Steps between C-alpha positions, in 0.01 A plus 500: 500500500776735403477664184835438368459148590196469338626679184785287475308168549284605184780569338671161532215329471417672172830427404515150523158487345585648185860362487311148536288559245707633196755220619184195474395703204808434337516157606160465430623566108697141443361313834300291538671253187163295479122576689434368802196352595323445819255215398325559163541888637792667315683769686451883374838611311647182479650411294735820412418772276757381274480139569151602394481673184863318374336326216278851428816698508727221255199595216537848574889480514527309150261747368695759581851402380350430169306784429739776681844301594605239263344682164562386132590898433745455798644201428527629078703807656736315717580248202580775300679724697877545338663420867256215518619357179883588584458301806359226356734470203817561727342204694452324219800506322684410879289185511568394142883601500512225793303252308706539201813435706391145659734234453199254446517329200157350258534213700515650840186686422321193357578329835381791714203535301449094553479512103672129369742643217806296372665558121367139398133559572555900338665348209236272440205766559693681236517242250122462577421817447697537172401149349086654576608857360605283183206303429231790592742740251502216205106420550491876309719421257516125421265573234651817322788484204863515599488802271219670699684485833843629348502868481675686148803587671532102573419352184735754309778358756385143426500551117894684511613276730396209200644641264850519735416099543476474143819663448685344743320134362681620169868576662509203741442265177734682297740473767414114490586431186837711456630281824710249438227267655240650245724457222529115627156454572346602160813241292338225740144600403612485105651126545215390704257607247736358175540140658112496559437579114669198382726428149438902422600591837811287503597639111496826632649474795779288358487749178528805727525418850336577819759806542486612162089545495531681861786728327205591243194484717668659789531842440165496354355427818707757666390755245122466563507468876673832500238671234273751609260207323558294739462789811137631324404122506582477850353821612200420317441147680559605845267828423214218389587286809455777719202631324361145542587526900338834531169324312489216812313606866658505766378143600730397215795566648374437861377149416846403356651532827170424786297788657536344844883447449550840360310646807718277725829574376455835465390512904778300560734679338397864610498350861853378485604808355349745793760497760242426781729402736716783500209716510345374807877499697476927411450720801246756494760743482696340250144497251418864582913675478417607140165642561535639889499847409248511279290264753583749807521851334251500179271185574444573872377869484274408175350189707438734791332776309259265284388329841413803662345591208273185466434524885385829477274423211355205675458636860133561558490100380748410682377630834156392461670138447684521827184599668684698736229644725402130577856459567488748750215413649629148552821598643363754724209241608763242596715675682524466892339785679747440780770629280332762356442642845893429583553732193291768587587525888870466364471755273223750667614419876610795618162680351254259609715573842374872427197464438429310835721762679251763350215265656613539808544904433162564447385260695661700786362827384184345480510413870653822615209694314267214690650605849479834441074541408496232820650770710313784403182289444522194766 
């Protein structure tokens, strides 16, 4: 045969035998998907190397992106990075600047929460709540003297504001009794009480007359009502009253009225006054106007920097909560070899197409060197 035919038959030959074989190599990495058996006889390399060892190289995978990706040191360094935390508060205050400006009203968010709110159940919760607040407050102090509860400042107020009842007691009277109506009222008193006394009664009042004893009794009366007499005696009453008052519990005074009626009214009442109903017809935007900036530009940046804070401090327990290697391993264990060989010939095609190129290369040298010790030693 001629030598340069011979040589170049080796060398094609070699050629396609290495170019082959890196090519079914390569193959030979995803393919097979599954073994393949002949009987009870499985075939040698099947299934594929990675097909293989996929759930081997999850556990190795999530091993490795806890303890050298996905680190708490890492992660405590990215949280508090200042661009990190710009980012995040820029983002932040964005999402909440939006929020604040929805048109969505208490109600609307009720509904979309598929919470059942309406003013007549919230004003009844509300007078619930306040009537219980009541009773569990008065079961301390049902027991304890008014005096006990009041504080000084209080019972000094109570004790002036006597005496100004006292004195006003005094003026309204006197102011009685100089009227016209007074005047009247104290001549009828003096001829009621002369008819009812009989022959003495009627001798003085026909002696004197009903007019003539009110002309001397009158401004006797008025005299005394306006002494300061007459204002101590007052002041000295109501100041024993109200020492008296102070003496009684608290039941006392609760028990004149009804502890479940006082509970009851006073729900009722602090419901009606709450305007519910115009509170739950307020947008979002419309509760938050007074407080936005503080919300967006102090609140915001404060929230962000505590919660990095407590994230960073609570890392290493977060992570091994998460159990992120087994995470890994799962993900990575259920995901189609198929595609994973679609991503690695789409990403490494042109150097798997190298590598089999270089197959062939030496393959062909291989033969070349092969026809050449034939020729010398054939």
């Amino acid at each position: 045969m001629n030598p340069v035919i011979l040589i170049l038959m080796m060398i094609i030959i070699g050629a396609m035998i290495g170019g082959v074989t890196n090519s079914l190599a390569i193959k030979m990495l995803f393919r097979p998907y599954r073994a393949i058996y002949i009987g009870k006889y499985r075939l040698p390399f099947t299934p594929g190397l990675i097909p293989k060892r996929q759930q081997e190289l999850a556990r190795q995978l999530g091993k490795m992106v806890v303890e050298h990706l996905l680190t708490p040191e890492g992660l405590r360094r990215k949280l508090k990075a200042p661009i990190f935390q710009e980012q995040v508060t820029t983002w932040a205050q964005k999402e909440v600047e939006n929020w604040l400006d929805h048109p969505a009203t208490v109600k609307d968010l009720a509904r979309n929460l598929d919470v059942e709110l309406s003013s007549e159940k919230l004003e009844k919760s509300v007078s619930e709540w306040i009537e219980e607040r009541y009773h569990t407050l008065m079961d301390e102090y049902r027991h304890v003297p008014l005096e006990e509860i009041i504080s000084e400042e209080w019972r000094r107020k109570a004790e002036e504001g006597t005496d100004r009842l006292a004195d006003h007691i005094q003026e309204s009277i006197l102011r009685y009794f100089r009227s016209r109506e007074g005047r009247q009222k104290v001549t009828a008193l003096i001829e009621n009480y002369l008819d009812n006394q009989g022959f003495l009664g009627n001798m003085i009042s026909s002696f004197m007359g009903p007019d003539g004893i009110t002309e001397r009794i009158y401004p006797a009366i008025t005299r005394y009502i306006a002494d300061n007499e007459m204002n101590v005696w007052l002041r000295g009453m109501l100041q024993s009253e109200l020492k008296e008052l102070m003496e009684h519990r608290v039941s006392f005074f609760e028990d004149k009225i009804g502890r479940q009626t006082i509970g009851r009214v006073l729900g009722q009442a602090v419901a009606k006054a709450l305007p519910i109903e115009k509170w739950m017809t307020k947008t979002i935007a419309e509760w938050t106007r007074p407080h936005r900036e503080k919300i967006v530009y102090s609140l915001i940046p404060l929230f962000i920097t505590k919660m990095t804070e407590l994230l960073s401090s609570r890392m290493d327990r977060m992570m091994e909560t998460m159990h992120l290697s087994e995470i890994v391993q799962e993900e990575v264990e259920a995901f189609q070899v198929q595609r994973l060989e679609e991503m690695v010939l789409g990403i490494s095609r042109r150097e798997f197409k190298m590598i089999t190129y270089l197959g062939a290369l030496l393959g062909g040298l291989i033969g070349m060197l092969q026809g050449i010790i034939v020729l010398f030693f054939g």
